[in-house]
Amino acid sequence: IAQKRDDTLFNGRDKGFFPGGVWEYTKTFYIPEEYRDKHIVFRFEGVYARPTVYINGIFAGQNAFGYTEFYVEADPYLKFGTDNIIKVIVRTADDSRWYTGAGIYRDVVMLVSELVHIKPDGVRVSTPDINNKRAVVQVETDICNLSANAISTLQLITELYLNETLVAKDTAPVSVYRGESVTHRQRLF
């Protein structure tokens, strides 16, 4: 939005006469040594358009669309106990019917989890049966095992609260093979 408008641009009126272009964002960040046995992902909530992500100079991921969030797995590219550099290159052009803006326009979040973890956005809640007196709540949870263990078994505890009061709880054993993901479904009444 800080770019100078140019009324000579072809189809420029469709984008408020802002030029397209290439923009580069670079950030240095520290990764502590104790993250070595963790899973680290960057969540980009909004980047317009066609971002390409590099971590420590190595291609780490990209996204073809400018309006959806996307994730970049960072583990293979990180250096622990020292500074790291993430670079995002954004490309815009005459590719819309209106001015869409350009660049990183929403938050970027570094997610740190255990090697056996619930995937980002890995919990879905629905109410397949509901009336004035009761509801059945279905919870689907995606669990991933990136650990060295051939199989990991854990207890998945799901609790539902209404006005800070526990109204339903379910505990279930879940087993996940190394390198795999499972979706576990729970129904709470």
C-alpha positions in Angstrom: 0.0 0.0 0.0 3.0 2.3 0.4 3.9 1.9 -3.3 3.4 4.8 -5.6 0.4 4.6 -7.8 0.8 4.7 -11.5 -2.2 5.6 -13.7 -0.4 4.4 -16.9 -0.5 0.7 -15.8 -2.4 -1.6 -18.1 -5.6 -2.6 -16.2 -4.2 -0.5 -13.4 -7.6 0.9 -12.4 -8.6 -2.7 -11.4 -6.0 -2.5 -8.6 -6.1 1.1 -7.7 -3.1 1.7 -10.0 -0.7 0.0 -7.7 2.1 -1.8 -9.5 2.8 -5.5 -9.1 6.2 -6.7 -8.2 8.5 -8.8 -6.0 8.9 -8.2 -2.3 11.3 -9.9 0.1 10.9 -10.3 3.9 13.7 -11.5 6.0 13.8 -12.2 9.7 16.5 -13.6 12.0 15.3 -15.7 14.9 16.9 -17.8 17.6 16.2 -21.5 18.0 17.2 -22.9 21.4 19.1 -26.2 21.7 16.2 -27.8 23.7 14.0 -27.6 20.5 16.1 -30.2 18.8 13.7 -33.0 19.8 10.6 -30.9 18.9 8.5 -30.5 15.8 8.6 -26.9 14.4 6.2 -25.5 11.8 5.6 -22.0 10.6 1.9 -21.1 10.0 1.4 -18.2 7.5 -2.1 -16.9 8.0 -2.1 -14.7 4.9 0.5 -13.8 2.2 -0.4 -12.3 -1.2 0.7 -13.8 -3.5 2.6 -16.9 -4.5 5.0 -16.8 -1.5 8.2 -18.9 -1.6 9.8 -19.6 1.8 13.5 -20.2 2.5 15.0 -21.2 5.9 18.7 -20.7 6.2 19.0 -20.3 2.4 17.2 -23.6 1.6 13.8 -23.8 -0.1 11.3 -24.9 2.6 7.9 -24.4 1.0 5.5 -22.3 -1.0 1.8 -21.5 -1.5 0.1 -20.9 -4.8 -2.8 -18.9 -3.5 -2.8 -15.6 -1.6 -5.9 -15.9 0.5 -5.4 -19.1 2.4 -3.2 -19.9 5.3 -0.5 -22.5 4.8 2.2 -24.3 6.8 5.9 -24.8 6.3 7.7 -27.7 8.1 10.9 -26.1 9.5 12.6 -29.1 11.2 15.0 -30.1 8.4 16.3 -26.6 7.8 16.9 -25.3 11.4 20.1 -24.9 13.3 19.7 -25.4 17.0 21.3 -23.2 19.7 21.9 -20.3 17.2 20.3 -17.8 15.0 18.4 -18.8 11.9 17.1 -16.8 9.0 13.7 -17.1 7.3 13.1 -15.4 4.0 9.7 -15.0 2.2 9.6 -13.9 -1.4 6.2 -12.6 -2.6 5.3 -12.1 -6.2 2.3 -10.1 -7.5 1.2 -9.1 -10.9 -2.0 -8.3 -12.9 -3.8 -11.2 -11.4 -7.0 -9.9 -9.8 -10.1 -7.9 -10.5 -9.4 -5.6 -7.5 -6.5 -4.4 -5.5 -5.5 -7.3 -3.3 -2.6 -5.7 -1.6 0.7 -7.4 -1.5 3.0 -9.0 1.0 2.6 -10.7 4.4 -0.8 -9.3 5.5 -1.6 -11.6 8.5 0.4 -13.1 11.3 3.2 -15.6 11.0 3.4 -18.0 13.9 6.1 -20.5 14.8 4.4 -23.6 16.3 6.5 -25.9 18.5 5.2 -29.3 19.5 6.3 -32.7 20.7 7.2 -35.3 18.0 3.9 -37.1 18.7 1.4 -34.3 18.5 -2.0 -33.1 17.3 -1.6 -31.6 13.9 -2.1 -27.9 13.4 -5.8 -27.4 12.7 -6.2 -31.1 13.6 -9.3 -30.8 15.8 -12.8 -30.7 14.3 -16.0 -30.4 16.3 -19.5 -31.0 15.1 -22.9 -31.6 16.6 -24.6 -34.4 14.5 -27.5 -34.6 16.9 -28.8 -31.6 18.8 -32.1 -30.4 20.3 -33.3 -28.2 23.1 -32.5 -30.8 25.8 -29.2 -32.4 24.7 -26.5 -32.5 22.1 -24.1 -35.2 20.8 -20.7 -33.6 20.2 -18.4 -35.4 17.8 -14.7 -34.5 18.0 -12.2 -35.7 15.4 -8.5 -35.3 16.3 -5.6 -35.8 13.9 -2.5 -37.2 15.7 0.9 -37.5 14.0 3.9 -39.6 15.1 7.3 -38.1 14.0 9.2 -39.9 16.8 11.7 -42.7 16.4 9.3 -45.1 18.2 7.8 -47.8 15.9 4.5 -47.2 17.6 3.4 -44.6 20.1 0.4 -45.1 22.4 -1.1 -42.2 24.3 -4.2 -41.2 26.1 -6.3 -38.7 24.3 -8.4 -36.7 26.8 -11.2 -34.5 25.4 -13.1 -32.2 27.7 -16.1 -30.0 26.9 -16.9 -26.9 29.0 -19.9 -24.7 29.3 -19.4 -21.5 31.1 -16.3 -22.9 32.8 -18.1 -26.0 34.0 -17.0 -29.4 32.7 -20.1 -31.0 31.0 -18.5 -33.9 29.2 -15.2 -35.8 29.1 -13.8 -38.8 27.2 -10.5 -40.5 27.5 -9.3 -43.0 24.8 -6.1 -44.8 24.0 -4.7 -43.9 20.6 -1.8 -45.7 18.9 0.1 -44.2 16.0 2.8 -45.8 13.9 6.1 -44.0 13.2 5.7 -41.6 10.3 2.0 -42.0 10.2 -1.1 -40.0 11.3 -4.4 -41.2 12.6 -7.8 -39.5 13.0 -9.5 -40.5 16.3 -13.2 -39.9 16.6 -14.9 -39.4 20.0 -18.6 -38.8 20.7 -19.6 -37.0 23.9 -23.1 -36.7 25.3 
